[in-house]
């Protein structure tokens, strides 16, 4: 089956009691048992809930995995992955990680004795130099936020496999429509379903997908033991979102391309970060592992002045000033004062997060209108 068919049909079937075509929102904590030990597969909703099970099966299918697990947020999903490790274990990760992931690694799990190395993953030797017998996990995010660096998942998978360690990929920015890391050598795929999977800026959720039964059992054990599950209403919303993921992503990619090309030509714009541009430093790797290039675009202005960026952000009307991404509506953000403000200025500069850097989550409105809005904001 192809992607759109799977997105709409996998994991769901008409309700056996009523024939309802939409998966019901099973707003229940417990399930009546016919006799001791005689139940219909559900006993308590922390452990499993039919609406959640449908979503978990659906997301597993579109990621080309076997087992899905849904959590109360993207960070709760990452929390579960790190809880598979033990004190003394080490993790190698990208140095321009999503801020919340960096925070949970540094301020929560370091206290429990897990060690993290943050390295520039464009350079494979930087990864290899940090490997030792305690390394248990390589954690990759690609494309990265906000400068859209692309990390070679196949290369990371080879390093992980030959050293017998797990490879986890945060696939939030690409979505399974553009990139399926389990096909490229990853063991675990993670999403903030808050973003493109939900797609309508109305839910916070995280998911994990794996192929291996042993890893899945460990994830379900932690999901049930730590209890960071999501409610059935949220599962319903994300299931509904995924039904149009392929349609939305086509529009996000098309608009992303038009806007990146508009920005490249604009005299006031300096750098443009979008992996689909042939001038993007990782364009070749992007082409080899992604089916298209998405709707996240960042840019800087000539002279790199803070006040220019703040002026553009203020004047934009269709692009709403907000954190987050992946919804149908376009958003604009200023990483150095918003999402990445907690990072010291020199470190920001090294990562390319300069004063004038602006990040766009390009929505699925009509490209002409979006471009006209950026044009008036830039002038
Ligand atoms: C938003 C985001 C997260 C965190 O997910 P939440 O749902 O906000 O907890 C993790 N990784 C990436 C790349 C994100 O964009």
Short mmCIF file of C-alpha atoms and ligand atoms in Angstrom, two decimals:
data_model
loop_
_atom_site.label_atom_id
_atom_site.label_comp_id
_atom_site.label_asym_id
_atom_site.label_seq_id
_atom_site.Cartn_x
_atom_site.Cartn_y
_atom_site.Cartn_z
CA UNK A 1 0.00 0.00 0.00
CA UNK A 2 1.13 3.54 -0.70
CA UNK A 3 1.43 6.31 1.84
CA UNK A 4 -1.98 8.03 1.51
CA UNK A 5 -3.87 4.75 1.65
CA UNK A 6 -1.97 3.63 4.72
CA UNK A 7 -2.47 7.01 6.43
CA UNK A 8 -6.24 6.70 6.00
CA UNK A 9 -6.80 2.96 6.58
CA UNK A 10 -4.07 1.41 8.74
CA UNK A 11 -4.89 0.76 12.40
CA UNK A 12 -8.54 1.77 12.09
CA UNK A 13 -11.69 -0.17 11.26
CA UNK A 14 -15.41 0.58 11.62
CA UNK A 15 -16.57 0.28 15.23
CA UNK A 16 -17.77 -3.30 15.81
CA UNK A 17 -20.65 -2.21 18.08
CA UNK A 18 -22.22 0.49 15.88
CA UNK A 19 -20.47 0.59 12.51
CA UNK A 20 -19.22 4.13 13.18
CA UNK A 21 -16.60 4.76 10.50
CA UNK A 22 -14.57 7.07 12.75
CA UNK A 23 -12.63 5.49 15.63
CA UNK A 24 -14.67 6.31 18.76
CA UNK A 25 -13.14 8.40 21.54
CA UNK A 26 -13.09 5.76 24.27
CA UNK A 27 -13.28 8.19 27.18
CA UNK A 28 -12.99 5.51 29.84
CA UNK A 29 -10.48 4.62 32.54
CA UNK A 30 -11.47 0.99 33.03
CA UNK A 31 -13.14 -1.95 31.27
CA UNK A 32 -15.66 -4.40 32.74
CA UNK A 33 -14.35 -7.96 32.83
CA UNK A 34 -16.65 -10.92 32.31
CA UNK A 35 -14.85 -12.89 34.96
CA UNK A 36 -11.46 -12.80 36.64
CA UNK A 37 -8.82 -12.82 33.88
CA UNK A 38 -11.51 -12.82 31.17
CA UNK A 39 -11.40 -9.46 29.37
CA UNK A 40 -11.48 -8.10 25.82
CA UNK A 41 -7.83 -7.00 25.71
CA UNK A 42 -8.25 -3.80 27.70
CA UNK A 43 -8.06 -3.56 31.50
CA UNK A 44 -6.98 -0.03 32.42
CA UNK A 45 -6.41 3.00 30.18
CA UNK A 46 -2.88 3.84 31.35
CA UNK A 47 -1.82 0.45 29.98
CA UNK A 48 -3.92 0.63 26.81
CA UNK A 49 -6.99 2.34 25.39
CA UNK A 50 -8.69 1.46 22.07
CA UNK A 51 -8.44 5.00 20.61
CA UNK A 52 -4.75 5.12 21.51
CA UNK A 53 -4.15 1.61 20.17
CA UNK A 54 -5.65 2.64 16.80
CA UNK A 55 -3.36 5.67 16.60
CA UNK A 56 -0.31 3.64 17.68
CA UNK A 57 -0.96 1.06 14.93
CA UNK A 58 -1.55 3.79 12.35
CA UNK A 59 1.65 5.72 13.07
CA UNK A 60 3.66 2.47 13.16
CA UNK A 61 2.37 1.65 9.66
CA UNK A 62 3.21 5.01 8.07
CA UNK A 63 6.72 4.95 9.60
CA UNK A 64 7.26 1.45 8.14
CA UNK A 65 7.64 0.12 11.68
CA UNK A 66 5.76 -2.53 13.64
CA UNK A 67 5.06 -1.01 17.06
CA UNK A 68 3.90 2.49 17.99
CA UNK A 69 3.59 4.13 21.40
CA UNK A 70 1.89 7.47 22.04
CA UNK A 71 2.77 9.84 24.90
CA UNK A 72 1.50 13.08 26.42
CA UNK A 73 4.15 15.16 24.56
CA UNK A 74 7.19 14.80 22.34
CA UNK A 75 9.39 15.26 25.39
CA UNK A 76 7.54 12.47 27.23
CA UNK A 77 8.42 10.19 24.29
CA UNK A 78 12.11 11.19 24.56
CA UNK A 79 11.91 10.70 28.34
CA UNK A 80 10.84 7.09 27.65
CA UNK A 81 13.79 6.48 25.30
CA UNK A 82 16.38 7.69 27.83
CA UNK A 83 14.72 5.62 30.59
CA UNK A 84 15.78 2.52 28.64
CA UNK A 85 19.37 3.44 29.68
CA UNK A 86 21.14 3.00 33.04
CA UNK A 87 23.53 5.16 35.07
CA UNK A 88 26.97 5.15 33.42
CA UNK A 89 25.53 4.81 29.92
CA UNK A 90 26.49 7.43 27.32
CA UNK A 91 24.61 9.11 24.49
CA UNK A 92 26.00 10.92 21.46
CA UNK A 93 23.74 13.61 20.05
CA UNK A 94 23.71 16.57 17.69
CA UNK A 95 25.03 19.91 18.94
CA UNK A 96 22.06 21.85 17.54
CA UNK A 97 19.34 19.82 19.16
CA UNK A 98 15.77 20.99 19.82
CA UNK A 99 16.06 23.12 22.99
CA UNK A 100 13.65 21.02 25.06
CA UNK A 101 15.55 17.83 24.20
CA UNK A 102 18.83 19.46 25.23
CA UNK A 103 17.18 20.54 28.50
CA UNK A 104 15.82 17.11 29.44
CA UNK A 105 19.19 15.49 28.63
CA UNK A 106 21.25 18.04 30.59
CA UNK A 107 19.05 19.01 33.52
CA UNK A 108 17.10 15.81 34.16
CA UNK A 109 19.04 12.75 33.00
CA UNK A 110 22.58 13.88 33.76
CA UNK A 111 21.53 13.87 37.43
CA UNK A 112 20.75 10.16 37.06
CA UNK A 113 24.23 9.41 35.75
CA UNK A 114 23.63 9.26 31.98
CA UNK A 115 26.35 11.13 30.07
CA UNK A 116 25.62 13.15 26.91
CA UNK A 117 28.04 14.24 24.18
CA UNK A 118 26.82 16.98 21.81
CA UNK A 119 28.78 16.92 18.55
CA UNK A 120 28.51 18.38 15.03
CA UNK A 121 27.14 15.30 13.26
CA UNK A 122 28.00 16.52 9.78
CA UNK A 123 31.46 15.28 10.75
CA UNK A 124 31.40 11.48 11.23
CA UNK A 125 34.78 11.50 12.98
CA UNK A 126 33.28 13.72 15.73
CA UNK A 127 30.82 10.90 16.42
CA UNK A 128 33.45 8.17 16.26
CA UNK A 129 35.80 10.04 18.62
CA UNK A 130 33.14 10.01 21.34
CA UNK A 131 32.30 6.30 21.08
CA UNK A 132 33.34 4.00 23.94
CA UNK A 133 32.09 0.80 25.59
CA UNK A 134 29.48 2.80 27.55
CA UNK A 135 27.86 4.34 24.46
CA UNK A 136 24.32 2.97 24.17
CA UNK A 137 22.48 5.46 21.96
CA UNK A 138 23.05 7.88 19.08
CA UNK A 139 20.30 10.51 18.99
CA UNK A 140 19.80 12.37 15.72
CA UNK A 141 17.53 15.19 14.65
CA UNK A 142 17.32 15.95 10.91
CA UNK A 143 16.59 18.50 9.52
CA UNK A 144 17.82 20.47 12.53
CA UNK A 145 16.23 23.56 13.99
CA UNK A 146 16.53 26.39 12.95
CA UNK A 147 19.33 26.17 10.35
CA UNK A 148 18.02 23.00 8.62
CA UNK A 149 21.25 21.02 8.71
CA UNK A 150 20.84 17.50 7.35
CA UNK A 151 22.42 14.53 9.11
CA UNK A 152 23.19 11.38 7.14
CA UNK A 153 20.94 8.73 8.73
CA UNK A 154 22.47 5.83 6.75
CA UNK A 155 25.99 6.79 7.90
CA UNK A 156 24.80 7.07 11.53
CA UNK A 157 23.04 3.71 11.21
CA UNK A 158 26.28 2.05 10.06
CA UNK A 159 28.21 3.47 13.02
CA UNK A 160 25.44 2.38 15.40
CA UNK A 161 25.18 -1.13 13.97
CA UNK A 162 28.92 -1.83 13.89
CA UNK A 163 29.20 -0.73 17.54
CA UNK A 164 26.02 -2.51 18.65
CA UNK A 165 24.28 0.65 19.87
CA UNK A 166 20.82 2.06 19.20
CA UNK A 167 20.10 4.83 16.72
CA UNK A 168 17.14 7.11 17.50
CA UNK A 169 15.89 9.74 15.05
CA UNK A 170 13.64 12.68 15.89
CA UNK A 171 11.61 12.79 12.66
CA UNK A 172 9.38 15.72 13.66
CA UNK A 173 10.54 18.16 10.94
CA UNK A 174 10.48 15.70 8.04
CA UNK A 175 7.44 13.50 8.91
CA UNK A 176 7.15 9.93 7.55
CA UNK A 177 5.79 11.37 4.29
CA UNK A 178 9.25 12.79 3.51
CA UNK A 179 11.58 10.47 5.41
CA UNK A 180 11.30 7.00 7.03
CA UNK A 181 14.38 6.54 9.26
CA UNK A 182 13.59 2.88 10.09
CA UNK A 183 14.21 2.11 6.39
CA UNK A 184 17.58 3.90 6.62
CA UNK A 185 19.00 2.03 9.62
CA UNK A 186 17.38 3.68 12.65
CA UNK A 187 16.06 1.58 15.55
CA UNK A 188 13.71 4.16 17.06
CA UNK A 189 11.75 6.98 15.42
CA UNK A 190 10.34 9.76 17.56
CA UNK A 191 7.85 12.55 16.77
CA UNK A 192 6.47 15.56 18.41
CA UNK A 193 2.99 14.81 17.01
CA UNK A 194 2.16 18.34 18.19
CA UNK A 195 3.64 19.50 14.87
CA UNK A 196 2.90 18.03 11.40
CA UNK A 197 1.22 14.75 12.45
CA UNK A 198 -1.51 16.58 14.37
CA UNK A 199 -1.10 19.38 11.86
CA UNK A 200 -3.75 21.78 13.18
CA UNK A 201 -2.04 23.36 16.24
CA UNK A 202 -4.66 21.89 18.56
CA UNK A 203 -2.89 19.11 20.44
CA UNK A 204 0.38 18.30 22.26
CA UNK A 205 1.55 14.69 21.83
CA UNK A 206 4.61 12.52 21.23
CA UNK A 207 5.09 9.13 19.59
CA UNK A 208 7.74 6.44 19.25
CA UNK A 209 7.88 3.79 16.50
CA UNK A 210 10.15 0.72 16.36
CA UNK A 211 10.44 -2.54 14.41
CA UNK A 212 12.10 -4.70 17.05
CA UNK A 213 9.83 -6.59 19.46
CA UNK A 214 12.32 -6.46 22.35
CA UNK A 215 12.68 -2.66 22.14
CA UNK A 216 8.89 -2.33 21.84
CA UNK A 217 8.34 -4.38 25.02
CA UNK A 218 10.75 -2.13 26.89
CA UNK A 219 8.98 1.00 25.59
CA UNK A 220 5.53 -0.32 26.58
CA UNK A 221 6.87 -1.30 30.03
CA UNK A 222 8.18 2.26 30.58
CA UNK A 223 5.06 3.86 29.06
CA UNK A 224 2.89 1.92 31.53
CA UNK A 225 5.27 2.32 34.49
CA UNK A 226 6.00 6.04 34.12
CA UNK A 227 2.49 6.81 32.89
CA UNK A 228 3.09 9.75 30.52
CA UNK A 229 0.23 8.65 28.25
CA UNK A 230 -2.08 10.85 26.17
CA UNK A 231 -5.86 10.99 26.44
CA UNK A 232 -8.29 9.45 23.90
CA UNK A 233 -9.53 12.84 22.62
CA UNK A 234 -5.98 13.82 21.69
CA UNK A 235 -5.49 10.43 19.98
CA UNK A 236 -8.65 11.04 17.95
CA UNK A 237 -7.36 14.46 16.86
CA UNK A 238 -3.98 13.11 15.74
CA UNK A 239 -5.61 10.15 13.93
CA UNK A 240 -7.75 12.68 12.09
CA UNK A 241 -4.70 14.84 11.36
CA UNK A 242 -2.75 11.93 9.85
CA UNK A 243 -5.56 11.21 7.36
CA UNK A 244 -4.52 14.37 5.46
CA UNK A 245 -0.79 14.33 6.22
CA UNK A 246 0.17 13.48 2.62
CA UNK A 247 -2.02 16.27 1.20
CA UNK A 248 -0.77 18.83 3.68
CA UNK A 249 2.88 17.88 3.23
CA UNK A 250 2.64 18.30 -0.56
CA UNK A 251 1.40 21.86 -0.03
CA UNK A 252 3.95 22.60 2.73
CA UNK A 253 6.74 21.45 0.37
CA UNK A 254 5.40 23.39 -2.62
CA UNK A 255 4.99 26.60 -0.59
CA UNK A 256 8.35 26.06 1.13
CA UNK A 257 10.03 25.88 -2.28
CA UNK A 258 8.29 29.00 -3.62
CA UNK A 259 9.14 31.00 -0.51
CA UNK A 260 12.77 29.81 -0.39
CA UNK A 261 13.17 30.80 -4.06
CA UNK A 262 11.52 34.19 -3.43
CA UNK A 263 13.85 34.86 -0.47
CA UNK A 264 17.00 33.85 -2.40
CA UNK A 265 16.22 36.55 -4.99
CA UNK A 266 15.29 39.29 -2.51
CA UNK A 267 17.97 42.05 -2.22
CA UNK A 268 17.47 42.45 1.56
CA UNK A 269 17.92 38.74 2.28
CA UNK A 270 21.36 37.30 2.99
CA UNK A 271 21.33 33.54 3.79
CA UNK A 272 18.42 31.20 3.10
CA UNK A 273 18.23 27.81 4.83
CA UNK A 274 16.01 25.27 3.05
CA UNK A 275 17.42 21.79 2.25
CA UNK A 276 15.83 21.76 -1.21
CA UNK A 277 18.05 24.57 -2.47
CA UNK A 278 20.98 23.21 -4.53
CA UNK A 279 23.14 25.78 -2.66
CA UNK A 280 22.27 24.19 0.73
CA UNK A 281 25.51 22.59 2.06
CA UNK A 282 23.77 19.26 2.77
CA UNK A 283 21.51 19.23 -0.31
CA UNK A 284 22.98 15.95 -1.61
CA UNK A 285 22.37 14.06 1.62
CA UNK A 286 18.90 15.61 1.84
CA UNK A 287 18.12 14.36 -1.67
CA UNK A 288 19.34 10.87 -0.83
CA UNK A 289 17.19 10.41 2.28
CA UNK A 290 14.19 12.73 1.86
CA UNK A 291 11.41 12.52 -0.76
CA UNK A 292 10.90 16.31 -0.69
CA UNK A 293 12.16 19.14 1.50
CA UNK A 294 9.35 20.37 3.73
CA UNK A 295 7.93 23.70 4.78
CA UNK A 296 10.50 24.92 7.31
CA UNK A 297 12.55 27.83 5.93
CA UNK A 298 14.96 30.13 7.79
CA UNK A 299 16.76 33.24 6.55
CA UNK A 300 18.95 36.17 7.64
CA UNK A 301 18.93 39.74 6.35
CA UNK A 302 21.82 41.74 4.86
CA UNK A 303 23.79 43.42 7.67
CA UNK A 304 22.44 40.93 10.25
CA UNK A 305 20.72 43.62 12.38
CA UNK A 306 18.43 42.65 15.26
CA UNK A 307 16.10 45.61 14.64
CA UNK A 308 15.56 44.58 10.99
CA UNK A 309 14.50 41.09 12.05
CA UNK A 310 12.21 42.41 14.79
CA UNK A 311 10.66 44.81 12.26
CA UNK A 312 9.92 42.00 9.77
CA UNK A 313 8.44 39.76 12.45
CA UNK A 314 6.24 42.65 13.61
CA UNK A 315 5.04 43.66 10.14
CA UNK A 316 4.17 40.17 8.94
CA UNK A 317 0.40 39.68 9.09
CA UNK A 318 -0.41 36.26 7.61
CA UNK A 319 2.62 34.79 9.37
CA UNK A 320 1.64 34.79 13.04
CA UNK A 321 4.37 35.38 15.61
CA UNK A 322 4.50 32.16 17.62
CA UNK A 323 6.63 29.21 18.71
CA UNK A 324 5.86 25.71 17.37
CA UNK A 325 5.45 24.63 13.75
CA UNK A 326 3.76 22.20 11.41
CA UNK A 327 0.20 23.57 11.46
CA UNK A 328 -1.86 24.53 8.42
CA UNK A 329 -1.33 28.22 9.24
CA UNK A 330 2.01 29.96 8.67
CA UNK A 331 4.09 31.01 11.67
CA UNK A 332 7.09 33.31 11.99
CA UNK A 333 9.65 33.22 14.79
CA UNK A 334 12.87 34.88 15.87
CA UNK A 335 15.02 32.05 17.34
CA UNK A 336 17.66 34.21 19.10
CA UNK A 337 15.04 35.97 21.26
CA UNK A 338 12.43 33.20 21.35
CA UNK A 339 13.09 29.44 21.03
CA UNK A 340 16.89 29.64 21.39
CA UNK A 341 17.20 32.57 23.83
CA UNK A 342 18.54 30.28 26.58
CA UNK A 343 21.65 29.42 24.53
CA UNK A 344 24.64 31.74 25.20
CA UNK A 345 25.25 34.27 22.39
CA UNK A 346 28.61 32.83 21.17
CA UNK A 347 27.19 29.31 21.04
CA UNK A 348 24.20 30.65 19.12
CA UNK A 349 26.55 32.33 16.66
CA UNK A 350 28.52 29.09 16.08
CA UNK A 351 25.22 27.32 15.34
CA UNK A 352 24.31 30.06 12.82
CA UNK A 353 21.56 31.53 15.03
CA UNK A 354 22.54 35.15 14.45
CA UNK A 355 20.60 38.31 15.37
CA UNK A 356 18.67 38.59 12.11
CA UNK A 357 17.81 34.89 11.71
CA UNK A 358 14.09 34.39 11.14
CA UNK A 359 12.38 30.99 11.04
CA UNK A 360 9.23 30.36 9.03
CA UNK A 361 6.86 27.43 9.43
CA UNK A 362 5.29 27.79 6.00
CA UNK A 363 1.62 26.78 6.12
CA UNK A 364 -0.74 25.67 3.37
CA UNK A 365 -2.32 29.02 2.51
CA UNK A 366 -1.90 30.23 -1.09
CA UNK A 367 1.77 30.91 -1.84
CA UNK A 368 1.03 34.22 -3.62
CA UNK A 369 -0.53 35.63 -0.45
CA UNK A 370 2.32 34.40 1.74
CA UNK A 371 4.92 35.90 -0.58
CA UNK A 372 3.05 39.23 -0.75
CA UNK A 373 3.01 39.30 3.06
CA UNK A 374 6.77 38.66 3.29
CA UNK A 375 7.41 41.22 0.54
CA UNK A 376 5.61 44.00 2.44
CA UNK A 377 7.29 42.97 5.73
CA UNK A 378 10.77 43.01 4.13
CA UNK A 379 10.22 46.39 2.51
C1 LIG B 1 8.44 20.39 19.45
C2 LIG B 1 9.59 19.46 19.30
C3 LIG B 1 9.92 18.53 20.29
C4 LIG B 1 9.18 18.46 21.61
O1 LIG B 1 7.88 18.04 21.47
P1 LIG B 1 6.66 18.52 22.41
O2 LIG B 1 5.48 17.89 21.79
O3 LIG B 1 6.66 20.02 22.40
O4 LIG B 1 6.99 17.99 23.78
C5 LIG B 1 10.98 17.68 20.06
N1 LIG B 1 11.69 17.72 18.90
C6 LIG B 1 11.40 18.61 17.94
C7 LIG B 1 12.23 18.62 16.69
C8 LIG B 1 10.36 19.51 18.10
O5 LIG B 1 10.08 20.41 17.12
#
